[in-house]
Coordinates of C-alpha atoms and ligand atoms in Angstrom, one line a residue:
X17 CA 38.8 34.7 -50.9
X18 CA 35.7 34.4 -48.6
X19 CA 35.0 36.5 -46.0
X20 CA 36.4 34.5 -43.2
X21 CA 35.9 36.4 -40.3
X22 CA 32.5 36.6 -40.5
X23 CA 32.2 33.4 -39.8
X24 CA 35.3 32.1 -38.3
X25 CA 33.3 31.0 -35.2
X26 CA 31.9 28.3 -37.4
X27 CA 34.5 27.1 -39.2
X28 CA 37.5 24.6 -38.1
X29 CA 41.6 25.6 -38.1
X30 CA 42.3 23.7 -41.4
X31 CA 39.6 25.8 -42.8
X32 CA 41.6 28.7 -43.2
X33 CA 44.4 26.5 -45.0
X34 CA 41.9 25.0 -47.3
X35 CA 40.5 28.8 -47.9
X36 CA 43.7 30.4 -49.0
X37 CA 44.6 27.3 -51.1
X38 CA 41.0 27.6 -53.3
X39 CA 40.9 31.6 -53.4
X40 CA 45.2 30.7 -54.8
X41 CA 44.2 27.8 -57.0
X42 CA 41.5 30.0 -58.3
X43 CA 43.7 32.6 -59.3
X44 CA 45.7 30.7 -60.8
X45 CA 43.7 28.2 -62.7
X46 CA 40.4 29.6 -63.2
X47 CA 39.8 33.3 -62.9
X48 CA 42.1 33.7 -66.3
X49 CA 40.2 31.3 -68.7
X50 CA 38.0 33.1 -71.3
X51 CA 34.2 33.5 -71.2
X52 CA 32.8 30.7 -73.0
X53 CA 31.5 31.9 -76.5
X54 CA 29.2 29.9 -76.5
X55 CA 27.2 26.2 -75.2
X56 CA 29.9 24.4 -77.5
X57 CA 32.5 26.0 -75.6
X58 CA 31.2 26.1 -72.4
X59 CA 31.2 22.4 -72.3
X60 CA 34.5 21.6 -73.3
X61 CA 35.7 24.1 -70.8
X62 CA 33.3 22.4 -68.0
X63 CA 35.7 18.9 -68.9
X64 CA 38.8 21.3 -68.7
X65 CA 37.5 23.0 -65.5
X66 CA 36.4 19.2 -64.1
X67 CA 40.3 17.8 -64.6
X68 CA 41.9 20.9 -63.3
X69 CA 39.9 20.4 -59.8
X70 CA 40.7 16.9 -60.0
X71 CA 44.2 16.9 -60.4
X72 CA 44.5 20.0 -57.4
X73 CA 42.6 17.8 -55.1
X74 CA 39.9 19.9 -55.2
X75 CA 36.8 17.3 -54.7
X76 CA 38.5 15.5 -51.4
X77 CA 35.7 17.7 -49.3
X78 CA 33.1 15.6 -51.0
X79 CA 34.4 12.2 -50.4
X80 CA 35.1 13.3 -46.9
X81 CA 31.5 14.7 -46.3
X82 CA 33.5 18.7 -44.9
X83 CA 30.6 20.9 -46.1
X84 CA 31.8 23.8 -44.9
X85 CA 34.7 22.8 -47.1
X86 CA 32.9 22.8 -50.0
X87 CA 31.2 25.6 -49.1
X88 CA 34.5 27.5 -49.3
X89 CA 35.3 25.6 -52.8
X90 CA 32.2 27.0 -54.0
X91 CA 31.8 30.2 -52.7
X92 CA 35.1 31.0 -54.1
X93 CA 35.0 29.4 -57.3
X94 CA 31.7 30.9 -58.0
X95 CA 33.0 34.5 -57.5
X96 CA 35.4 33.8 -60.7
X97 CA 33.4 31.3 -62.5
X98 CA 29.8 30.6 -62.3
X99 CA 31.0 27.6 -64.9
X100 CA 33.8 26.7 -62.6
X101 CA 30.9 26.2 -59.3
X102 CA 28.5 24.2 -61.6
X103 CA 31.0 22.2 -62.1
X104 CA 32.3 21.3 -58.5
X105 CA 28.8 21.7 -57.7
X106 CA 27.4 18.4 -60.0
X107 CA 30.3 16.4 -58.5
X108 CA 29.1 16.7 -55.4
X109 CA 25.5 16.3 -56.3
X110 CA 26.0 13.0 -58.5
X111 CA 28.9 11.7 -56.6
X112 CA 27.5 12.2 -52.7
X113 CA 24.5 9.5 -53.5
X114 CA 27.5 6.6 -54.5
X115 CA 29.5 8.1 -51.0
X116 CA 26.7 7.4 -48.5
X117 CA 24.9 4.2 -50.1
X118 CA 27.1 3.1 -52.8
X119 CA 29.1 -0.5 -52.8
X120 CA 33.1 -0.2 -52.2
X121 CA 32.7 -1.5 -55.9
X122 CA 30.8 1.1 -57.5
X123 CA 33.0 3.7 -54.9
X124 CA 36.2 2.1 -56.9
X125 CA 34.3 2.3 -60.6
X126 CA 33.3 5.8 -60.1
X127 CA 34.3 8.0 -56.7
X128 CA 37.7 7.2 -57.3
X129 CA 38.5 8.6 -61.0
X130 CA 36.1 11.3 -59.7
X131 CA 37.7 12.3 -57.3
X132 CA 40.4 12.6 -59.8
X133 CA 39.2 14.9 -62.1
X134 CA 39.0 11.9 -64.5
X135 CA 35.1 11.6 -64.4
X136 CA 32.3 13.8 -64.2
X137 CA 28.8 12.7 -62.7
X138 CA 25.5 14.0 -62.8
X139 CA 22.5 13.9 -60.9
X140 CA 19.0 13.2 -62.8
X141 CA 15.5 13.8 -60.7
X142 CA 14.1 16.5 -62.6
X143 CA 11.3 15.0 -65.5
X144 CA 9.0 17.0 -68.2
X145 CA 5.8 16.3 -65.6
X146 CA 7.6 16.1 -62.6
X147 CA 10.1 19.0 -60.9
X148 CA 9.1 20.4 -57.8
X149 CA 6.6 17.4 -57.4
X150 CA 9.3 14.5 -57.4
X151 CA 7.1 12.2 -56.6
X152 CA 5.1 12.8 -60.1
X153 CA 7.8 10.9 -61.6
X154 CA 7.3 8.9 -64.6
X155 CA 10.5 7.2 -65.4
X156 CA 10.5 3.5 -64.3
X157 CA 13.2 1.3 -63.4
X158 CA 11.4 -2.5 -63.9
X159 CA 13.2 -5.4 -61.9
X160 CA 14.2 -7.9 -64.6
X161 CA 15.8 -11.0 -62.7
X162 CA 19.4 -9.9 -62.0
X163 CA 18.6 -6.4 -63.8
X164 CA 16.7 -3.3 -63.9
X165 CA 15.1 -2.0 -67.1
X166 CA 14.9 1.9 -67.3
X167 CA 12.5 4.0 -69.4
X168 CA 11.6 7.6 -69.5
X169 CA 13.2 10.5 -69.7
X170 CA 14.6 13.6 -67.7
X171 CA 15.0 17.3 -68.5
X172 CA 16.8 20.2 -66.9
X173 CA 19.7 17.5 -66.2
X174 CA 23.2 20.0 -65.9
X175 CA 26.0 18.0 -67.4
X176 CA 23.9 16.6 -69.8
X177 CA 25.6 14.9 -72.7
X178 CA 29.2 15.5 -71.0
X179 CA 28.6 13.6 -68.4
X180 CA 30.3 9.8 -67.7
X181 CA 27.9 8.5 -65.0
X182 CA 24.1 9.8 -64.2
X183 CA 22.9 9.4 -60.6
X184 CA 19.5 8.6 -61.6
X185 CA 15.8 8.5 -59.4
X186 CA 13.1 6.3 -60.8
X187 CA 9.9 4.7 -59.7
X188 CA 10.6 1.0 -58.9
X189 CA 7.0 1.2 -57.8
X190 CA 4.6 3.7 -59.2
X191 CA 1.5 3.0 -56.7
X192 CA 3.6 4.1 -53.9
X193 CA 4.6 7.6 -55.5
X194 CA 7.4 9.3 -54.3
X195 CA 7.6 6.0 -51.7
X196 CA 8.3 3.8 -54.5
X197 CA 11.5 5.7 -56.5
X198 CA 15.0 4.5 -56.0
X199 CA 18.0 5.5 -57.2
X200 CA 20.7 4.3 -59.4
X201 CA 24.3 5.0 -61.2
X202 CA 23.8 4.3 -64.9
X203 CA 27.3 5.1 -67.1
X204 CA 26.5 7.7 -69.8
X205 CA 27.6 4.4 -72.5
X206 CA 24.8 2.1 -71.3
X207 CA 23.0 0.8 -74.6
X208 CA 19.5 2.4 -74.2
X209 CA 20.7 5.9 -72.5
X210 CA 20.8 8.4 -75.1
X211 CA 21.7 12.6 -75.0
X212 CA 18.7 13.9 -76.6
X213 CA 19.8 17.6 -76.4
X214 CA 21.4 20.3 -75.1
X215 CA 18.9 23.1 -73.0
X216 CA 20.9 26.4 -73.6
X217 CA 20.9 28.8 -70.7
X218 CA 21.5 32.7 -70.6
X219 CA 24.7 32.2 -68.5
X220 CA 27.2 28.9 -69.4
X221 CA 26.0 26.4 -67.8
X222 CA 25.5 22.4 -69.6
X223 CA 22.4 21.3 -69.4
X224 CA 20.0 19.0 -71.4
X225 CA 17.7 16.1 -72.0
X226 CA 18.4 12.6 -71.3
X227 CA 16.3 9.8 -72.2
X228 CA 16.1 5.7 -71.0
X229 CA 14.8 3.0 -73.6
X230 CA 15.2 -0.3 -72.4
X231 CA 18.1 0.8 -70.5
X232 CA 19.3 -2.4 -68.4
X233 CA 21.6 -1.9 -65.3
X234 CA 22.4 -4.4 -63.2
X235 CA 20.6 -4.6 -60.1
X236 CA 24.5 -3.8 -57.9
X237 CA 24.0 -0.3 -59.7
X238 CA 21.4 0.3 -57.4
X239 CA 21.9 2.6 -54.4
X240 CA 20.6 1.9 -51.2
X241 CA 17.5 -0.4 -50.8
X242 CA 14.7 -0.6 -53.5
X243 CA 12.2 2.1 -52.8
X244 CA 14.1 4.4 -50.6
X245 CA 15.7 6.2 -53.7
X246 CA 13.3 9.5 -52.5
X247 CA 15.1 9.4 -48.7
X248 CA 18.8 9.2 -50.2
X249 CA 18.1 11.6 -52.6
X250 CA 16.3 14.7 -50.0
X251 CA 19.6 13.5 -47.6
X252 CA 21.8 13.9 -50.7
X253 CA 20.1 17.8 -51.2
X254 CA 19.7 18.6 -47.4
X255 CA 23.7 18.0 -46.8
X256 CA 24.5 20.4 -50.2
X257 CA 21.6 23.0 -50.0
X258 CA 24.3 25.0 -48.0
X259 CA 26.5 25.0 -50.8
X260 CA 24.1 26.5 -53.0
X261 CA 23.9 29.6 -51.0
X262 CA 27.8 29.6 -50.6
X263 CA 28.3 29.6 -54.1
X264 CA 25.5 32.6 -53.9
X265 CA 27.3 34.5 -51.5
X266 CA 30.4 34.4 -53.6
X267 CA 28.1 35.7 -56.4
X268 CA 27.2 38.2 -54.1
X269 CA 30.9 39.0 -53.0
X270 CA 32.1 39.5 -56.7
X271 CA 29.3 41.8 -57.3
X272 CA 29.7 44.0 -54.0
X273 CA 33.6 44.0 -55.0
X274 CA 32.8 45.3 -58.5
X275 CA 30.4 48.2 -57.0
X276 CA 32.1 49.4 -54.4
X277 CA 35.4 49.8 -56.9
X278 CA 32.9 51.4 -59.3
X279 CA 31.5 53.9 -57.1
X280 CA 34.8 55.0 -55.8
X281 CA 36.1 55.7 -59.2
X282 CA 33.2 56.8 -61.2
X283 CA 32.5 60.7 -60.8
X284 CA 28.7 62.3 -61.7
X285 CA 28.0 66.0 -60.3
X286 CA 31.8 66.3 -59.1
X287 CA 32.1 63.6 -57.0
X288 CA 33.0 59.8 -56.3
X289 CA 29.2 58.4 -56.8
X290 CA 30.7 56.2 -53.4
X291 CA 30.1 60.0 -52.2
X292 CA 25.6 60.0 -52.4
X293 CA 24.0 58.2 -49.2
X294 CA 21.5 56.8 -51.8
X295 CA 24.6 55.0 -53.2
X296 CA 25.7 54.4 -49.7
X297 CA 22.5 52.9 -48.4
X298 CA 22.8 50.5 -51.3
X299 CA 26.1 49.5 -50.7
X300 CA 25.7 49.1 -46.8
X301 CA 22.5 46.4 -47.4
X302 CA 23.7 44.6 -49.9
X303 CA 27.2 43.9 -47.1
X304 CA 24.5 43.2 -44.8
X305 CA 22.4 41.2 -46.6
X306 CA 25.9 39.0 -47.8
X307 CA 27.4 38.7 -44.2
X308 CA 23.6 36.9 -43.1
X309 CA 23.4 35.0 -45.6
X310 CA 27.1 33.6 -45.0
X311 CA 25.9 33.4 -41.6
X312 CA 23.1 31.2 -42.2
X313 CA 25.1 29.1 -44.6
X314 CA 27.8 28.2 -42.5
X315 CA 25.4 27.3 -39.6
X316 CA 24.1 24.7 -41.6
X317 CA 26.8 23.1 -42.9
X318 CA 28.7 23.3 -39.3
X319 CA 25.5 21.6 -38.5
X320 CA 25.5 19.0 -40.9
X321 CA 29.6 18.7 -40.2
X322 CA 29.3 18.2 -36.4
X323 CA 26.8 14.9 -37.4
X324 CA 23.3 16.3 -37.0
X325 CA 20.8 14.1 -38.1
X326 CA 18.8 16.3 -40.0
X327 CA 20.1 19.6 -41.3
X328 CA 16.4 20.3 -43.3
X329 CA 15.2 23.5 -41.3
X330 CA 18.8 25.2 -41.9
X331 CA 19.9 24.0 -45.5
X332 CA 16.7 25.5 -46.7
X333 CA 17.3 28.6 -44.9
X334 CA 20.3 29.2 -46.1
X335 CA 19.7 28.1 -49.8
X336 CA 16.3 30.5 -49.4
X337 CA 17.9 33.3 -47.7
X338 CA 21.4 32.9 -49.9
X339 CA 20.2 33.0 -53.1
X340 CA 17.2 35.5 -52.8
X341 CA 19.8 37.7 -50.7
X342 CA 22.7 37.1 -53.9
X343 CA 19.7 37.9 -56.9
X344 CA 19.5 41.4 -54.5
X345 CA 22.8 42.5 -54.4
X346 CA 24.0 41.5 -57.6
X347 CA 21.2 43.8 -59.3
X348 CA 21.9 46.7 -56.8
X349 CA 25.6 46.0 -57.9
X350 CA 24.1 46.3 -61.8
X351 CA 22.0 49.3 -61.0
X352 CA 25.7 50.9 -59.3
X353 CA 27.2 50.1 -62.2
X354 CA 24.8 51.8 -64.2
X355 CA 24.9 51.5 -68.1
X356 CA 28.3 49.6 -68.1
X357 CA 26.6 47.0 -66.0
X358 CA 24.3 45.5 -68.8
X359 CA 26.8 45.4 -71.1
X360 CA 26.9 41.4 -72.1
X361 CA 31.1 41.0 -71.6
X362 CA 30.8 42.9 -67.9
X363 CA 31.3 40.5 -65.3
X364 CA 27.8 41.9 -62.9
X365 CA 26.0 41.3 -66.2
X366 CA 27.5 38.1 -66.1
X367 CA 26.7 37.1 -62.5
X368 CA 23.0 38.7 -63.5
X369 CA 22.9 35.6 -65.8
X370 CA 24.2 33.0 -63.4
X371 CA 22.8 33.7 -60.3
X372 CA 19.1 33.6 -61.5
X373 CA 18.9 29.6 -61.8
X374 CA 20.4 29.6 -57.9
X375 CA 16.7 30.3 -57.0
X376 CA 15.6 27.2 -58.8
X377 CA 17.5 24.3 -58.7
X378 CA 17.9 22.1 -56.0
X379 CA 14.3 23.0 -54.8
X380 CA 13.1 26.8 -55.5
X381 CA 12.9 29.4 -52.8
X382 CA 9.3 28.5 -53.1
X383 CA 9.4 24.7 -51.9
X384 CA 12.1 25.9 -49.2
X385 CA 9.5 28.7 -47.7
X386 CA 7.5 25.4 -47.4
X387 CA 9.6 23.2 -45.7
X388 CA 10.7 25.8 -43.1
X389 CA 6.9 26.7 -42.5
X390 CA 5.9 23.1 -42.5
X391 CA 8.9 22.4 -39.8
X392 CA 7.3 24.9 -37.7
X393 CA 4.0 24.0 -37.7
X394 CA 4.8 20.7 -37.0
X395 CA 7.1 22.2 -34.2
X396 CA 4.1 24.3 -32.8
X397 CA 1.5 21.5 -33.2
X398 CA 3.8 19.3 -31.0
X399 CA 3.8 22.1 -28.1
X400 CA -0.1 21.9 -27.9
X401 CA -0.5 18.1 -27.4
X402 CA 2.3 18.7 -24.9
Ligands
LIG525 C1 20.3 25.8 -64.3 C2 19.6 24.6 -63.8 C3 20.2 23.4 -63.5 C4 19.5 22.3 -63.1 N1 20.1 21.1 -62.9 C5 19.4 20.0 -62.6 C6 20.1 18.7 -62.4 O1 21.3 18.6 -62.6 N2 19.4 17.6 -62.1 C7 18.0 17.7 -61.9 O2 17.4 16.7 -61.6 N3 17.3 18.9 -62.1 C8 18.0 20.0 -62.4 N4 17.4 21.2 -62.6 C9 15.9 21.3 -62.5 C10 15.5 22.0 -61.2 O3 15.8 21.2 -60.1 C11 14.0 22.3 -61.4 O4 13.9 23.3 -62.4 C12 13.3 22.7 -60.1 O5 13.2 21.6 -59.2 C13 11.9 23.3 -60.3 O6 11.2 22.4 -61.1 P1 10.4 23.0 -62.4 O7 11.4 23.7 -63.2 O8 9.7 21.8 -63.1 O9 9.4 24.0 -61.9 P2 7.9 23.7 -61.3 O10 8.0 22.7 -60.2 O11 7.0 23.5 -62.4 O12 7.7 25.1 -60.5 C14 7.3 26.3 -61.2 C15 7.0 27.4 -60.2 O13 5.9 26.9 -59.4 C16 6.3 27.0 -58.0 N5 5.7 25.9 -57.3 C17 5.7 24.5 -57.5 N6 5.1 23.9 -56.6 C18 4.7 24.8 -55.7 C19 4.0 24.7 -54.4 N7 3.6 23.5 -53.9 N8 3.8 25.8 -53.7 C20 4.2 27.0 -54.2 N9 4.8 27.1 -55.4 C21 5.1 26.0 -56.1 C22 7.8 26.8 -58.0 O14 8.4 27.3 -56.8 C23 8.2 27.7 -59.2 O15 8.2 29.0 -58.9 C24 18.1 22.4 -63.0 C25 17.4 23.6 -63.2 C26 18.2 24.7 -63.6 C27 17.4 26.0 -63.9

């Protein structure tokens, strides 16, 4: 169960409902299903994991745009399941783009059995030659009278090859760059859209390659207008930045829970290690470190809740902050643990695996040091010509 009181002041009354009905659901449903073997298994239990949330209900948050709601969702899931996050996590990334600029047809077709646990979505941007640098991308969507032909092909893509319906950017218009991409919904049966093969990560987590040959969609699979694929798509990762670094913090939260229970129990030179300040010191920054990075989440997905126009400057410091703050605490909670911690079954060796990628996807802390510096630049360049 998150750590409500640290940021009650940002969060609504039915919040605390929706909280206690995750952190039970969790319990219940998730927390007891087995550590994938392996990429085989992890899969298949990411399409068990996918109907289970569906049929509880679980991805109403999305549909309704309550990030702080699915901040909860993921913050809690991700402290029993890094699987159960990534999967909660690609609904909301491949099903927000059909929510804000899809038709009430392709809403029916696809929002609708996701939100029922009877679909799972993905969201492909990332290309061999083009993953920080979107606008690098290669794959092309040409306008074929009432279709669209796609080539190219994209990597890094989580759901990959389990998926039933890819969110997918390509260039429309490859002399305008990353002004020319648009975005559309392609189902995972389209002739011309093949699986090409699975990317196996350190922690369980589907990912893999995708590739488009003479892939034709029809031009109503398109989201948005032609062109402006680049503006849905940075609106589609300002509004869930934030629940990147919830699921970090609850990352963070398992691994403070499993160190502090560790050092009360475990006894070196006749005492509780809980008992040595340089244990204690540990402890105390990694709380402090997890109760600002909450802080800052939250703010930007009250932000984004209450209708700001652009959440940019705070989804990136809370994704940046979250996930940097999460890969701290979860090696101090390793380092607590001492030997037992990097054994490969322990759950902080685990959440070592999982919380790594956090830094990277959805923009690494890199590219969101940049935006926040280029935000105030810009800021301070406006007070001179003032
Ligand atoms: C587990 C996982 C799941 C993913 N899921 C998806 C998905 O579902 N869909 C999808 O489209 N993509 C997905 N990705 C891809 C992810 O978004 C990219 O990995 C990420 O955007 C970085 O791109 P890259 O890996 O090509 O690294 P690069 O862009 O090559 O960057 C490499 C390094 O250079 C740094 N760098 C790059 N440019 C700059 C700069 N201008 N200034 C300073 N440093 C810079 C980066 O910060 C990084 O440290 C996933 C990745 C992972 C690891």
């Amino acid at each position: 169960m998150p750590d409500l009181p640290t940021v009650r002041a940002l969060l609504d009354d039915r919040h605390a409902a929706l909280a206690t009905g995750i952190a039970e659901f969790t319990a219940r449903e998730i927390a007891p299903l087995p550590n994938p073997a392996d990429d085989g298994a992890a899969r298949h239990q990411a399409r068990d994991i996918m109907a289970r949330l569906g049929a509880a209900g679980w991805y109403r948050p999305i549909a309704e745009q309550d990030l702080r709601g699915c901040c909860l969702i993921r913050e809690t899931l991700a402290a029993a399941s890094p699987l159960a996050d990534a999967v909660f996590a690609l609904q909301a990334l491949g099903g927000l783009p059909i929510v804000l600029a899809g038709s009430e047809e392709l809403g029916r077709r696809w929002i609708t059995p996701l939100l029922a646990g009877r679909a799972m979505a993905s969201f492909a941007m990332t290309e061999p030659d083009a993953g920080s640098d979107v606008g690098a991308m290669a794959t092309i969507a040409r306008r074929d009278g009432p279709d669209y032909v796609l080539d190219g092909t994209k990597t890094l893509i989580s759901n990959a090859g389990i998926a039933d319906f890819y969110t997918v950017f390509a260039a429309t218009d490859r002399s305008r760059g990353s002004r020319g991409l648009s975005c559309f919904v392609v189902p995972a049966d389209a002739p011309g859209l093949r699986f090409v093969k699975p990317l196996v990560l350190s922690a369980p987590h589907p990912l893999g390659e995708i590739a488009f040959a003479d892939c034709r969609v029809p031009a109503t699979a398109r989201l948005g207008a032609e062109h402006e694929g680049l503006r849905l798509g940075l609106t589609v990762l300002d509004r869930l930045r934030a629940t990147v670094g919830a699921a970090a913090c609850g990352m963070a939260q398992r691994a403070l829970s499993e160190a502090l229970a560790h050092a009360r129990r475990r006894r070196q030179f006749g005492k509780p290690l809980a008992e040595f300040q340089l244990v204690q010191q540990k402890l105390a920054r990694m709380a402090t470190d997890l109760a600002a990075a909450r802080l800052l989440v939250y703010r930007a997905a009250w932000e984004a809740d209450r209708g700001a126009a652009r959440v940019t400057l705070e989804a990136a410091m809370a994704k940046g902050f979250a996930t940097e703050a999460a890969q701290r605490i979860v090696d101090d909670a390793v380092q607590i643990l001492g030997g037992r911690g990097v054994l490969a079954d322990h759950p902080v060796d685990r959440l070592y695996r999982s919380v790594r990628a956090l830094r990277i996807y959805e923009g690494t802390t890199e590219i969101q040091h940049l935006v926040i510096a280029r935000r105030l630049l810009d800021e301070a360049g406006e007070g001179e010509d003032a």
